[in-house]
Structures are given as C-alpha cells and as structure tokens.
Amino acid sequence: MSALIRYISKPHPVSGVTNAKLGIWCFLASELMLFGGLFSAYIVLRGSASEWPHGSAVLNVPLATLNTLILISSSVTMVMSWASLALKNLKKFRFHLSMTILLSLAFLVIKGFEYHSKFEHHHFPSTDNFFGMYFTLTGLHAIHILGGVIVNAYLLFPGSKLYETEPEQFLGRIEAAGLYWHFVDLVWIFLFPVLYLL
Amino acid sequence: MSSGHHHSHPPQEAHSNHEPDLPFWQKYIFSVDHKVIGVQYTVTALIFLLVGFCLMLLMRWQLAYPGKEIPWIAGWFSERQMLGGIMLPEFYNQLGAMHGTIMIFLGVVPLAVGGFGNYVIPLQIGAPDMAFPKLNMASYWLFLIGGVIMISSFFLPEGAAQSGWTSYPPLSVVAAGGQTTWLVGMLFLIFSSLLGSMNFIVTIVQLRADGLTFFRLPFFVWAQFVTSFLLLLAFPPLQAAAVLQFMDRVFHTSFFLPSGLVVAGKVLEVAGGGNPILWQHLFWFLAHPEVYVLILPAMGICAEVMTCNTRKPLYGYKSMIYSTIFLGFMSFVVWAHHMFLTNMGTKMSTFFQITTMIISIPSVIILTSLILSLWGGSIRFKTPMLFAIAFLPMFAIGGLTGLPLGLTAADIHLHDTYYVIGHFHYIVAPGTLFGLFAGIYHWYPKVTGRKMSEVLGKIHFLGTLIGMNCIFMPMFIMGIAGVSRRLWDPTQYAHAVPTQPLNVFISIAAWCMALGQIPFIINFFGSLIWGKKADDNPWQATTLEWATSTPPPHGNFATPPQVYRGPYEYSVPGQRTDFLPQNVKGDN
Amino acid sequence: MSEHSQEEISKHVRTYISVFAALAALTIITVAISYLHLSTGLAIAVALFVATIKGSLVVAYFMHLISEAKIIRYILILTAIFFLVLLLLPAIGHF
C-alpha cells in the first residue's frame, strides 16, 4: 500500500518537499506553540511575582553551560550523520548517530545530577514559582530529549534496515529526526539564558 | 475515463488490494485504512455523543424538579451520586463538566474531523490513503484511550471532574481527584488531534490527484484544511496549560494559585504567587479557535450537500474560501472576549470587541453564499438536504445572539447566564450537529453501499428540529432574566423562580427529543440490512468520492484519477446530464 | 534539498563546523556577560539577543531553512505570528 502513496521518498513537484518533511515541520510548528504557551506563562508569572530569584544564585551555571555545549555538539553530530548518509558513508553515519545518542544521554545524566542536588537542598517544584517553572520547563525538555534518544536509537538499529530497500526514504527519516533534534536544541538555547542567567 | 464512468467497475488490480492477506483484527480493528479509521471515529464519536446527551437528560431532571426523587433509575447510582434518589450537587457538577467535555472533545470534533475528515478527504482529493496511515491509526487509538479515561472517572471513588468544561482555577486545582483524570485524558486527546491535523495538512498539500489544483478542491476539503491549522496551532497552548494545572495538582506548584487563598475557612498551604487568569488566557487561546473547529467542517458538509441537491454550483466559491481562511486567522485574536469580566483594561477590551465584530463578517459571507446557493435551484428535499437547509437559520440565530456577548456593555449582564448556553448551543447543537447529520445521510450510501430510509430520516429531522428549538430558545429568555448557568437548584434564587416553568418545558422538550433520536439509531444500524442498494453515484454528484466504486476498495481508486474541472459543475448549459464529474474530460 | 551532489554536501560539512564554533563561542560569551551583573532590563535584552542569534544559526544551517521550500517558510511565518500573539498575552492585563 505504501507503494501507492506518493512523495514518500521523492519531493512533490509543486510543494518541493516530501511528506515526511512537511509533516515534521507541522509537528515542530505545534511544538513551537506548546513552548510558546509555557514561555508566556513564565512571563506572566515572573511579571506579577513580588520577588524572583536570579537564576545564577540558586542554579548551577557551570554545569548548565557544560550541558549547553553537550547539546550543541549533539546537534552537530546529528547533522553530520545526515550528511554522511547523504554521501553514502554508512560507517561515518553510524558513528555520528551513536555520538548523538551518547551526548544526549550525557545531557540527561548531568540533568539528573542537577535535579538531585536541588532536591538535596530542599528545592522542589512546590518551593516557589521559580522552581515550579524550572522543573516544569526543564522536565518537559528532558522528556523531549528522551523521545529523541528513542527515535535515534530506533533509526540506528532496527530502523536502519530500511536503508537497504529504500535508501532515499531512510535519508528522509534521518533528516526528519534531525529537524526534531535541532528543535530540541533550539528550545534549550532559549531555556538556558531564561532560567539560569536572568 | 469518459462518460458513464460512474457505472463501470474496473477489475481490481491485485497490487492495489491487500485485503485478502489481512487477518480480521488488522482489517477492522488495528486498521491503517483511512476508511476503516473514519468509520471507527464516526461510530465511537456517535456513542460518546449519546453518552454526553444522556448526562444532560439526567441534569434536566434536577433542573425541572429540583430535590425530587428521580423515577425508575435512581437505583443505578451510588450514594456519592444520589442520596435517596435525589441528585447531589457534586454529581450535578460532574454531569455538567463532563457533558461539555464529552460533547466537544469526544463527540463533535472527532465526528467532524476524525470521522468525516478521515473518510472523505482522501476520497475527495483522489488519494489512495492518508499520507501517514500508521499515525492515523495512532491518533484514533489515542483518542479512544483519552475518551475511556475521561468516562472512567465517573467510576472512581472521587467521581469525575466537576469544575466545568472550562476547568477554571483555583477551583479546579483544589477540586477533588476527578480533575487530574480529566487533565490526563485531555493530554491524550490533544496529542491525538495534533497527529490527526498534521496528517490532514500533509495529505491535502501532497496527495491531491493530478489536475486537482487548490481552487478545484471541494469546499469541504478547504474547510478541513483550515480546521487542521487551527487544531495544529491552537491546541498546544491548552496542552501547556494542562501541564501547568497538572503540576499544580500533583506536584503542588502554584502556577494558578494566588497567595493567601482561603479554602473552607483555612489559608491554603502553598507557595502562592500564581495567576488564575493565566489559565483563562491559555484555555481560550485554544477554545475560541475550537469554536471554528466545530463549525467549519459542518459548513463544508452543507456546501457539498446543498450543491448536490440544488443541482447548482456553489455561489461565491472563491469568496467562501477566502472568508474561511480569514476566519481561521482571525479566530486566534478574539479569545479574550470570553474574559471581559476579568478586569482587563478598556484599551484591550476595545481591541477584542473590534476583532470580534470583524470576525462576524466572514461568517456572514459564508452563510450568505450558502443561502444564495439555494436561489433558483431545483431543490431535492432529501433528508441530508433538509438538515443542511435547517443548518442555515440555526447557525444564523447562534451567530447573531453572539454579537451582544461580544460587546462589553451587554456582556456584563449576559455573562455566565443561560443566554450564553442558548447562544453556543445554537451554534453547536442545531448548527454543527445538523451539518453532521446531513453528512451522515449524504455519505452513508458511499460507506455502506445502502441508502438510509427517507421516512425514518424525515421523522428524525422533524423531531430534532422542533426539539432543539424548544430546548434552546427559552434559554435566551432565562438568560436575559439573569438566571446564572451553573445552578444545581434554581428555585433557591428569587430571581430564577419566575422562569422555573421554562425549565420544566425545556426538560420535557429534551426528553421528547431523545425519543426523536430513536428513528435515527434504528435507521443507522437497520439500513445496513434493509436499506435500498446504492450504486456508485446515487446522488449524481460531481466530486471524486463518487467516481470510485461503492464501497471504495482498499487503495480507493483502481487507477489514480485525473481531474479536469472544478468541484461543482452542475446544470452546465448544453450538457446531456445536469452534472459534470471532476474526473470527466470534455463534454458529457 | 533533494539533489545532494558530493561537493555540495562537503561544503555543507565545513559550514556545520563553523556554525558549531560560533554557537560554542556565543554560549561562553552569554555566560561571561551574565557575570557582569548588568541591570535587569539590559541583561534580558542582551541574553535574548544572543539566544536569538544562536537560534537563528541552528534554524538556518542545521535545519536548512535557508534553502527550504516556500511552503515550509509560509507555515513557519504563520506560526511565528500566532506565537507572538501568544507572547503578547501578558500585556493584556495592563492596558
């Protein structure tokens, strides 16, 4: 049946994109509105708060800077894995995708340490709205990271069988997974200053 | 593919028909075929509509005869719901909140978008299926899980959500356990509709048949296209709000809880500093576009049914499309007209009053075009057409009664009264639901291969039309008299006592209308067995869904169709037949 | 992005490395600025400005938006408009 659905691996002549690419961009548009709602809530709550702690006073900025660099690196390895696949270099593709997964896991581990030290200092979501926002935003972001890890692991192992039969469709999937991954990176690029530096 | 195409059954090519390979559960339960998923959505949503309707029938007893024992069925309820057969206020609130939630999120939207959108869009654009069949299946199952979670909350010890379908904090945050279930169910429903809307957009952009340009698309497809964008971009802020409320309830944050909140005589022990109005903003940022999610597919169905049954092209096809796009766009900048009483500044309320008045213009253009489409037609008064015609005045009453609510001076008096209930029910109940009924009667022959009974259909139509108006018209009177919308026992309020006879009248009308739905249920299932056999194009319609066999095979079209003309070429002068199907080349 | 010649992609790879260097440098800069303890208004403006540059680099180069089809740009423009409306929401209480 999938043979009957057009533009799975080749782009549509008028729109210029494949189904998967249009789909993932629509998904990212809705994700943008999701985080838009949360950022909006952040502005409202901060704007009406009588006091709001400076992020660097209560959060660990060096650790978060390290995490930012890790996430940026993972974005680069993700795009490199796509480029390697487009160049038909399967070995490099696997290397870069594995690196992406390892870096994202490293991000999650560091995040876990950060959460742990917050709990040790008795900082919980219920402490005040700053910590409420901190845990909600970073928690939701971490769920997105976890989702990306699952998708990338699938594409690295069982999903890569598709490359043998439909190489172009598989390349499209890697690109879509990459777009999602860069979006997660993008969210962090804004979360980092908003929560830690301001 | 020339004349007489609608009678020919080209032999099925083996590769386009996988049906024999699949076991039963893959073919009908975990199916990836858009037609099966469309039918699953339709049947599930109709069941949810019936459930939501029954909740309202129960509430109507309490409203008509407050404090009196409910007859016959009192034994079905637990002591947390009814004490000695008398409905408890908590249970009344649960019924109210869940009636709204079920009707909107589990009934009308899944029926209009999930059901009709899924079944009809790929057929009308000449596609073999949706762009992402597996995601399509996932969105149905997420919807079902969300629905089951919502309904199951009635059986939890603390009962269902009871803070209204709008779930305003701080009440919803401090309310009993059912609210958490509501939020979890809502997250599933939102995720389901996101996957669905993304699928619709990609399908419509990418999979149109050769020759089917955007301005040859049936209006129904356009309506669904705009609806999909509303769902895609308006739902996520509610998802954000639901996550925040979930955090408030489960992890005791105070996003929506102000400092020093006193509940039951005690200051609530939370950090405070939150903002309850924030929820209203995020909620209505979704819920106003949601109104157009409810109404646009129904308008689309009416356009299909009316052109086919007047044997005339759609009046102002392009202006209707531009109006729909403008309507969709404007629906994102009117939300705060639901919040005039939240102490917003006059500059802002002026802004939202103006946008509210502006958004009525495209609605009027669409409605006027539909009315003018009737002019000079040789109308066939079949059941689907009756519902489509009745849609027009019903939607007009609903729309016009909305204008006073969009102006602050009148809204201060009418806000949160029965007037509001009357207004939005006219839009959604006799409005949208009539459109959806028209769609069911219109496409039933294509789906099942049999026509529904005209006699039962007309009884259903009359019963519903009279019932709806007897129910909702008196509500305007009650609202203007100042009766507020969420009263468990209206007789406790002096100003509501004079209109109490109207409550009795409304309740009796509602129960009668429930009887009026029985012919529909019989017709819906019975016609599967004794309905008259329908051929491929029983209504002599022009759009592509009628160009394939009835019911359509797996993969929809034996050969990919080619489109040569616009969607509504009826009664073209000099032609042999009074309709020119989109896939017919040259003259007929 | 359907036609990927070998040369073109090799060129892309070089771009990715330079973008990465820019992102890393901007991260260090924004952290460094935060230690200057500027006034709140100025700090917010600078931090968001740097974040916007970083975000634009990611979107333009890693997500290939710079050479993406028109339809995707249209969808994103539409989304951006509604995103801004959503962000303006806090202002409503004050006017």
CSV table of N, CA and C in Angstrom, one decimal, chain B residues 261-399:
chain,number,residue,atom,x,y,z
B,261,LEU,N,-4.7,32.3,49.5
B,261,LEU,CA,-6.0,31.7,49.1
B,261,LEU,C,-6.7,31.0,50.2
B,262,VAL,N,-7.9,31.3,50.5
B,262,VAL,CA,-8.6,30.7,51.7
B,262,VAL,C,-9.6,29.7,51.1
B,263,VAL,N,-9.5,28.4,51.5
B,263,VAL,CA,-10.4,27.4,51.1
B,263,VAL,C,-11.0,26.7,52.3
B,264,ALA,N,-12.3,26.7,52.4
B,264,ALA,CA,-13.1,26.1,53.5
B,264,ALA,C,-12.6,26.7,54.9
B,265,GLY,N,-12.4,28.0,54.9
B,265,GLY,CA,-12.0,28.7,56.1
B,265,GLY,C,-10.6,28.6,56.5
B,266,LYS,N,-9.7,28.0,55.7
B,266,LYS,CA,-8.3,27.8,56.0
B,266,LYS,C,-7.5,28.4,54.9
B,267,VAL,N,-6.4,29.1,55.3
B,267,VAL,CA,-5.5,29.5,54.2
B,267,VAL,C,-4.7,28.3,53.6
B,268,LEU,N,-4.8,28.2,52.3
B,268,LEU,CA,-4.2,27.1,51.6
B,268,LEU,C,-2.6,27.1,51.8
B,269,GLU,N,-2.1,26.0,52.1
B,269,GLU,CA,-0.6,25.9,52.4
B,269,GLU,C,0.1,25.7,51.1
B,270,VAL,N,0.2,26.7,50.3
B,270,VAL,CA,1.0,26.6,49.1
B,270,VAL,C,1.9,27.8,49.0
B,271,ALA,N,2.9,27.8,48.1
B,271,ALA,CA,3.8,28.9,48.0
B,271,ALA,C,3.1,30.2,47.5
B,272,GLY,N,2.0,30.0,46.6
B,272,GLY,CA,1.3,31.1,46.1
B,272,GLY,C,2.0,31.9,45.1
B,273,GLY,N,1.5,33.1,44.8
B,273,GLY,CA,2.1,33.9,43.7
B,273,GLY,C,1.7,33.6,42.3
B,274,GLY,N,0.7,32.7,42.2
B,274,GLY,CA,0.3,32.3,40.9
B,274,GLY,C,-0.8,33.2,40.3
B,275,ASN,N,-1.3,32.9,39.1
B,275,ASN,CA,-2.2,33.8,38.4
B,275,ASN,C,-3.3,33.0,37.8
B,276,PRO,N,-4.5,33.0,38.4
B,276,PRO,CA,-5.6,32.2,37.9
B,276,PRO,C,-6.0,32.6,36.5
B,277,ILE,N,-5.9,33.9,36.2
B,277,ILE,CA,-6.3,34.4,34.9
B,277,ILE,C,-5.4,33.8,33.7
B,278,LEU,N,-4.2,33.5,34.1
B,278,LEU,CA,-3.3,32.9,33.1
B,278,LEU,C,-4.0,31.6,32.5
B,279,TRP,N,-4.6,30.8,33.3
B,279,TRP,CA,-5.3,29.7,32.7
B,279,TRP,C,-6.4,30.1,31.7
B,280,GLN,N,-7.1,31.1,32.1
B,280,GLN,CA,-8.2,31.6,31.2
B,280,GLN,C,-7.7,32.0,29.8
B,281,HIS,N,-6.5,32.7,29.9
B,281,HIS,CA,-5.9,33.1,28.6
B,281,HIS,C,-5.5,31.9,27.8
B,282,LEU,N,-4.8,31.0,28.4
B,282,LEU,CA,-4.3,29.8,27.6
B,282,LEU,C,-5.4,28.9,27.2
B,283,PHE,N,-6.5,28.8,28.1
B,283,PHE,CA,-7.6,28.0,27.7
B,283,PHE,C,-8.4,28.6,26.5
B,284,TRP,N,-8.7,29.9,26.6
B,284,TRP,CA,-9.4,30.4,25.5
B,284,TRP,C,-8.6,30.6,24.2
B,285,PHE,N,-7.3,30.7,24.4
B,285,PHE,CA,-6.5,30.7,23.2
B,285,PHE,C,-6.7,29.5,22.3
B,286,LEU,N,-7.0,28.4,23.0
B,286,LEU,CA,-7.5,27.2,22.2
B,286,LEU,C,-8.9,27.3,21.9
B,287,ALA,N,-9.7,27.6,23.0
B,287,ALA,CA,-11.1,27.3,22.9
B,287,ALA,C,-11.9,28.2,22.0
B,288,HIS,N,-11.3,29.4,21.7
B,288,HIS,CA,-12.1,30.1,20.7
B,288,HIS,C,-11.8,29.6,19.2
B,289,PRO,N,-10.6,29.4,18.8
B,289,PRO,CA,-10.4,28.6,17.5
B,289,PRO,C,-11.2,27.3,17.5
B,290,GLU,N,-11.4,26.7,18.7
B,290,GLU,CA,-12.1,25.4,18.8
B,290,GLU,C,-13.5,25.6,18.3
B,291,VAL,N,-14.1,26.8,18.5
B,291,VAL,CA,-15.5,27.1,18.0
B,291,VAL,C,-15.5,26.9,16.5
B,292,TYR,N,-14.5,27.4,15.8
B,292,TYR,CA,-14.4,27.3,14.4
B,292,TYR,C,-14.0,25.9,13.9
B,293,VAL,N,-13.3,25.2,14.8
B,293,VAL,CA,-13.1,23.7,14.5
B,293,VAL,C,-14.4,23.0,14.5
B,294,LEU,N,-15.3,23.4,15.4
B,294,LEU,CA,-16.6,22.8,15.4
B,294,LEU,C,-17.5,23.2,14.2
B,295,ILE,N,-17.4,24.4,13.8
B,295,ILE,CA,-18.4,24.9,12.8
B,295,ILE,C,-17.9,24.7,11.4
B,296,LEU,N,-16.6,24.9,11.1
B,296,LEU,CA,-16.2,24.9,9.7
B,296,LEU,C,-16.4,23.5,9.0
B,297,PRO,N,-16.2,22.4,9.6
B,297,PRO,CA,-16.5,21.1,8.9
B,297,PRO,C,-18.0,21.0,8.6
B,298,ALA,N,-18.8,21.5,9.5
B,298,ALA,CA,-20.2,21.5,9.2
B,298,ALA,C,-20.6,22.3,8.0
B,299,MET,N,-20.0,23.5,8.0
B,299,MET,CA,-20.2,24.4,6.8
B,299,MET,C,-19.8,23.7,5.5
B,300,GLY,N,-18.6,23.0,5.6
B,300,GLY,CA,-18.1,22.3,4.4
B,300,GLY,C,-19.1,21.2,4.0
B,301,ILE,N,-19.7,20.5,4.9
B,301,ILE,CA,-20.6,19.4,4.6
B,301,ILE,C,-21.9,20.1,3.9
B,302,CYS,N,-22.3,21.2,4.5
B,302,CYS,CA,-23.5,21.8,3.9
B,302,CYS,C,-23.3,22.2,2.5
B,303,ALA,N,-22.0,22.8,2.2
B,303,ALA,CA,-21.7,23.2,0.8
B,303,ALA,C,-21.8,22.0,-0.1
B,304,GLU,N,-21.3,20.8,0.3
B,304,GLU,CA,-21.4,19.6,-0.5
B,304,GLU,C,-22.8,19.2,-0.7
B,305,VAL,N,-23.6,19.1,0.4
B,305,VAL,CA,-24.9,18.6,0.3
B,305,VAL,C,-25.8,19.5,-0.5
B,306,MET,N,-25.6,20.8,-0.3
B,306,MET,CA,-26.5,21.8,-1.0
B,306,MET,C,-26.3,21.9,-2.5
B,307,THR,N,-25.0,21.9,-2.9
B,307,THR,CA,-24.8,22.0,-4.3
B,307,THR,C,-25.3,20.8,-5.0
B,308,CYS,N,-25.2,19.6,-4.4
B,308,CYS,CA,-25.6,18.4,-5.0
B,308,CYS,C,-27.2,18.3,-5.1
B,309,ASN,N,-27.8,18.9,-4.0
B,309,ASN,CA,-29.3,18.8,-4.0
B,309,ASN,C,-30.0,20.0,-4.6
B,310,THR,N,-29.3,21.1,-5.0
B,310,THR,CA,-29.9,22.1,-5.7
B,310,THR,C,-29.6,22.0,-7.2
B,311,ARG,N,-28.6,21.1,-7.5
B,311,ARG,CA,-28.1,21.0,-8.9
B,311,ARG,C,-27.6,22.3,-9.4
B,312,LYS,N,-26.9,23.0,-8.6
B,312,LYS,CA,-26.4,24.3,-8.9
B,312,LYS,C,-24.9,24.4,-8.4
B,313,PRO,N,-24.1,25.2,-9.1
B,313,PRO,CA,-22.8,25.5,-8.5
B,313,PRO,C,-22.9,26.2,-7.2
B,314,LEU,N,-21.8,26.2,-6.4
B,314,LEU,CA,-21.8,26.9,-5.1
B,314,LEU,C,-21.7,28.4,-5.5
B,315,TYR,N,-22.5,29.2,-4.8
B,315,TYR,CA,-22.5,30.7,-5.1
B,315,TYR,C,-21.2,31.2,-4.3
B,316,GLY,N,-20.4,31.9,-5.1
B,316,GLY,CA,-19.2,32.6,-4.4
B,316,GLY,C,-18.2,31.6,-3.9
B,317,TYR,N,-17.8,30.6,-4.7
B,317,TYR,CA,-16.9,29.6,-4.2
B,317,TYR,C,-15.6,30.2,-3.6
B,318,LYS,N,-15.0,31.1,-4.4
B,318,LYS,CA,-13.7,31.7,-4.0
B,318,LYS,C,-13.9,32.6,-2.8
B,319,SER,N,-15.0,33.4,-2.8
B,319,SER,CA,-15.1,34.3,-1.6
B,319,SER,C,-15.3,33.5,-0.4
B,320,MET,N,-16.0,32.3,-0.5
B,320,MET,CA,-16.2,31.4,0.7
B,320,MET,C,-14.8,30.9,1.1
B,321,ILE,N,-13.9,30.6,0.2
B,321,ILE,CA,-12.6,30.1,0.6
B,321,ILE,C,-11.8,31.1,1.3
B,322,TYR,N,-11.8,32.3,0.7
B,322,TYR,CA,-11.0,33.4,1.3
B,322,TYR,C,-11.6,33.8,2.7
B,323,SER,N,-13.0,33.7,2.8
B,323,SER,CA,-13.6,34.0,4.1
B,323,SER,C,-13.2,33.0,5.1
B,324,THR,N,-13.1,31.7,4.7
B,324,THR,CA,-12.7,30.7,5.6
B,324,THR,C,-11.3,30.9,6.1
B,325,ILE,N,-10.4,31.2,5.2
B,325,ILE,CA,-9.0,31.5,5.6
B,325,ILE,C,-8.9,32.6,6.6
B,326,PHE,N,-9.7,33.7,6.2
B,326,PHE,CA,-9.6,34.9,7.1
B,326,PHE,C,-10.2,34.6,8.5
B,327,LEU,N,-11.3,33.8,8.4
B,327,LEU,CA,-12.0,33.4,9.7
B,327,LEU,C,-11.0,32.6,10.6
B,328,GLY,N,-10.3,31.7,9.9
B,328,GLY,CA,-9.3,30.9,10.7
B,328,GLY,C,-8.3,31.8,11.3
B,329,PHE,N,-7.8,32.7,10.5
B,329,PHE,CA,-6.7,33.6,11.0
B,329,PHE,C,-7.2,34.5,12.2
B,330,MET,N,-8.4,35.1,12.0
B,330,MET,CA,-8.9,36.0,13.0
B,330,MET,C,-9.3,35.3,14.3
B,331,SER,N,-9.6,34.0,14.2
B,331,SER,CA,-10.0,33.2,15.4
B,331,SER,C,-8.9,33.2,16.4
B,332,PHE,N,-7.7,33.5,16.0
B,332,PHE,CA,-6.6,33.5,17.0
B,332,PHE,C,-6.5,34.8,17.8
B,333,VAL,N,-7.2,35.8,17.4
B,333,VAL,CA,-7.1,37.1,18.0
B,333,VAL,C,-8.4,37.7,18.6
B,334,VAL,N,-9.3,36.8,19.0
B,334,VAL,CA,-10.5,37.2,19.6
B,334,VAL,C,-10.7,36.6,21.0
B,335,TRP,N,-9.8,35.7,21.4
B,335,TRP,CA,-10.1,34.9,22.6
B,335,TRP,C,-10.5,35.6,23.8
B,336,ALA,N,-10.0,36.8,24.0
B,336,ALA,CA,-10.3,37.5,25.3
B,336,ALA,C,-11.7,38.0,25.4
B,337,HIS,N,-12.5,37.9,24.3
B,337,HIS,CA,-13.9,38.3,24.5
B,337,HIS,C,-14.7,37.4,25.4
B,338,HIS,N,-14.0,36.2,25.8
B,338,HIS,CA,-14.6,35.4,26.8
B,338,HIS,C,-14.3,35.8,28.2
B,339,MET,N,-13.4,36.9,28.3
B,339,MET,CA,-12.9,37.2,29.6
B,339,MET,C,-13.1,38.7,29.9
B,340,PHE,N,-14.2,39.3,29.3
B,340,PHE,CA,-14.4,40.7,29.6
B,340,PHE,C,-14.5,41.0,31.1
B,341,LEU,N,-15.0,40.1,31.8
B,341,LEU,CA,-15.2,40.3,33.2
B,341,LEU,C,-14.0,40.0,34.1
B,342,THR,N,-12.8,39.9,33.5
B,342,THR,CA,-11.7,39.6,34.3
B,342,THR,C,-10.9,40.9,34.6
B,343,ASN,N,-11.5,42.0,34.5
B,343,ASN,CA,-10.8,43.3,34.9
B,343,ASN,C,-9.7,43.6,34.0
B,344,MET,N,-9.9,43.3,32.7
B,344,MET,CA,-8.9,43.8,31.7
B,344,MET,C,-9.1,45.3,31.4
B,345,GLY,N,-8.1,45.9,30.9
B,345,GLY,CA,-8.2,47.4,30.7
B,345,GLY,C,-9.1,47.7,29.5
B,346,THR,N,-9.6,48.9,29.4
B,346,THR,CA,-10.5,49.3,28.4
B,346,THR,C,-9.9,49.2,27.0
B,347,LYS,N,-8.6,49.5,26.9
B,347,LYS,CA,-7.9,49.5,25.6
B,347,LYS,C,-8.0,48.1,25.0
B,348,MET,N,-7.6,47.1,25.9
B,348,MET,CA,-7.6,45.7,25.4
B,348,MET,C,-9.0,45.3,25.1
B,349,SER,N,-10.0,45.6,26.0
B,349,SER,CA,-11.3,45.1,25.7
B,349,SER,C,-11.9,45.7,24.4
B,350,THR,N,-11.5,47.0,24.2
B,350,THR,CA,-11.9,47.6,22.9
B,350,THR,C,-11.3,46.8,21.7
B,351,PHE,N,-10.0,46.5,21.8
B,351,PHE,CA,-9.4,45.7,20.8
B,351,PHE,C,-10.1,44.4,20.5
B,352,PHE,N,-10.5,43.7,21.6
B,352,PHE,CA,-11.1,42.4,21.4
B,352,PHE,C,-12.6,42.6,20.9
B,353,GLN,N,-13.2,43.7,21.3
B,353,GLN,CA,-14.6,43.9,20.8
B,353,GLN,C,-14.5,44.1,19.3
B,354,ILE,N,-13.5,44.9,18.8
B,354,ILE,CA,-13.4,45.2,17.4
B,354,ILE,C,-13.1,43.9,16.6
B,355,THR,N,-12.1,43.1,17.1
B,355,THR,CA,-11.8,41.9,16.4
B,355,THR,C,-13.0,41.0,16.3
B,356,THR,N,-13.8,41.0,17.4
B,356,THR,CA,-15.0,40.1,17.5
B,356,THR,C,-16.0,40.5,16.5
B,357,MET,N,-16.2,41.8,16.3
B,357,MET,CA,-17.1,42.3,15.3
B,357,MET,C,-16.6,42.0,13.9
B,358,ILE,N,-15.3,42.1,13.7
B,358,ILE,CA,-14.7,41.8,12.4
B,358,ILE,C,-14.9,40.3,12.0
B,359,ILE,N,-14.7,39.4,13.0
B,359,ILE,CA,-14.8,38.0,12.7
B,359,ILE,C,-16.2,37.6,12.2
B,360,SER,N,-17.2,38.4,12.6
B,360,SER,CA,-18.6,38.0,12.2
B,360,SER,C,-18.7,38.2,10.7
B,361,ILE,N,-17.9,39.1,10.1
B,361,ILE,CA,-18.1,39.4,8.6
B,361,ILE,C,-17.8,38.1,7.8
B,362,PRO,N,-16.7,37.5,7.9
B,362,PRO,CA,-16.5,36.3,7.1
B,362,PRO,C,-17.6,35.2,7.3
B,363,SER,N,-18.0,35.1,8.6
B,363,SER,CA,-19.1,34.1,8.9
B,363,SER,C,-20.3,34.4,8.1
B,364,VAL,N,-20.7,35.8,8.0
B,364,VAL,CA,-21.9,36.2,7.3
B,364,VAL,C,-21.7,35.9,5.8
B,365,ILE,N,-20.5,36.2,5.3
B,365,ILE,CA,-20.2,35.9,3.9
B,365,ILE,C,-20.5,34.5,3.5
B,366,ILE,N,-20.0,33.6,4.4
B,366,ILE,CA,-20.1,32.1,4.1
B,366,ILE,C,-21.6,31.8,4.2
B,367,LEU,N,-22.3,32.3,5.2
B,367,LEU,CA,-23.7,31.9,5.3
B,367,LEU,C,-24.5,32.5,4.2
B,368,THR,N,-24.2,33.7,3.8
B,368,THR,CA,-25.0,34.4,2.7
B,368,THR,C,-24.7,33.6,1.4
B,369,SER,N,-23.5,33.2,1.1
B,369,SER,CA,-23.2,32.4,-0.1
B,369,SER,C,-24.0,31.1,-0.1
B,370,LEU,N,-24.1,30.5,1.1
B,370,LEU,CA,-24.8,29.2,1.2
B,370,LEU,C,-26.3,29.5,0.9
B,371,ILE,N,-26.9,30.6,1.4
B,371,ILE,CA,-28.3,30.9,1.2
B,371,ILE,C,-28.5,31.2,-0.3
B,372,LEU,N,-27.6,32.0,-0.9
B,372,LEU,CA,-27.7,32.3,-2.3
B,372,LEU,C,-27.5,31.1,-3.2
B,373,SER,N,-26.8,30.1,-2.7
B,373,SER,CA,-26.7,28.9,-3.5
B,373,SER,C,-28.0,28.2,-3.7
B,374,LEU,N,-29.0,28.5,-2.8
B,374,LEU,CA,-30.3,27.9,-3.0
B,374,LEU,C,-31.1,28.5,-4.1
B,375,TRP,N,-30.8,29.8,-4.3
B,375,TRP,CA,-31.6,30.6,-5.2
B,375,TRP,C,-31.7,30.1,-6.6
B,376,GLY,N,-32.9,29.8,-7.1
B,376,GLY,CA,-33.0,29.3,-8.5
B,376,GLY,C,-32.7,27.9,-8.7
B,377,GLY,N,-32.4,27.2,-7.6
B,377,GLY,CA,-32.1,25.8,-7.8
B,377,GLY,C,-33.4,24.9,-7.9
B,378,SER,N,-33.3,23.7,-8.5
B,378,SER,CA,-34.4,22.8,-8.4
B,378,SER,C,-34.1,21.8,-7.3
B,379,ILE,N,-34.6,22.2,-6.1
B,379,ILE,CA,-34.2,21.6,-4.8
B,379,ILE,C,-34.8,20.2,-4.7
B,380,ARG,N,-34.0,19.2,-4.3
B,380,ARG,CA,-34.4,17.9,-3.9
B,380,ARG,C,-34.5,17.8,-2.4
B,381,PHE,N,-35.7,17.7,-1.9
B,381,PHE,CA,-35.8,17.7,-0.4
B,381,PHE,C,-35.5,16.4,0.2
B,382,LYS,N,-34.3,15.8,0.0
B,382,LYS,CA,-34.0,14.6,0.7
B,382,LYS,C,-33.5,14.9,2.1
B,383,THR,N,-33.4,13.9,3.0
B,383,THR,CA,-33.1,14.1,4.4
B,383,THR,C,-31.8,14.9,4.5
B,384,PRO,N,-30.7,14.5,3.8
B,384,PRO,CA,-29.5,15.3,4.1
B,384,PRO,C,-29.7,16.8,3.7
B,385,MET,N,-30.5,17.1,2.7
B,385,MET,CA,-30.7,18.5,2.3
B,385,MET,C,-31.6,19.2,3.3
B,386,LEU,N,-32.5,18.5,3.9
B,386,LEU,CA,-33.3,19.1,5.0
B,386,LEU,C,-32.5,19.6,6.1
B,387,PHE,N,-31.6,18.7,6.5
B,387,PHE,CA,-30.7,19.1,7.6
B,387,PHE,C,-29.8,20.3,7.2
B,388,ALA,N,-29.3,20.2,6.0
B,388,ALA,CA,-28.4,21.3,5.5
B,388,ALA,C,-29.1,22.6,5.4
B,389,ILE,N,-30.4,22.6,5.0
B,389,ILE,CA,-31.1,23.9,4.9
B,389,ILE,C,-31.4,24.4,6.3
B,390,ALA,N,-31.8,23.4,7.2
B,390,ALA,CA,-32.1,23.9,8.6
B,390,ALA,C,-30.8,24.4,9.3
B,391,PHE,N,-29.7,24.0,8.9
B,391,PHE,CA,-28.4,24.5,9.4
B,391,PHE,C,-28.4,26.0,9.3
B,392,LEU,N,-28.9,26.5,8.2
B,392,LEU,CA,-28.7,28.0,7.9
B,392,LEU,C,-29.3,28.9,9.0
B,393,PRO,N,-30.7,28.7,9.2
B,393,PRO,CA,-31.3,29.6,10.2
B,393,PRO,C,-30.7,29.3,11.6
B,394,MET,N,-30.4,28.0,11.9
B,394,MET,CA,-30.0,27.7,13.2
B,394,MET,C,-28.6,28.4,13.5
B,395,PHE,N,-27.7,28.3,12.5
B,395,PHE,CA,-26.4,28.9,12.7
B,395,PHE,C,-26.6,30.4,12.8
B,396,ALA,N,-27.5,30.9,12.0
B,396,ALA,CA,-27.7,32.4,12.0
B,396,ALA,C,-28.2,32.9,13.4
B,397,ILE,N,-29.1,32.1,14.0
B,397,ILE,CA,-29.6,32.5,15.3
B,397,ILE,C,-28.4,32.5,16.3
B,398,GLY,N,-27.6,31.4,16.2
B,398,GLY,CA,-26.5,31.2,17.1
B,398,GLY,C,-25.5,32.4,16.9
B,399,GLY,N,-25.2,32.7,15.6
B,399,GLY,CA,-24.3,33.7,15.4
B,399,GLY,C,-24.7,35.1,15.8
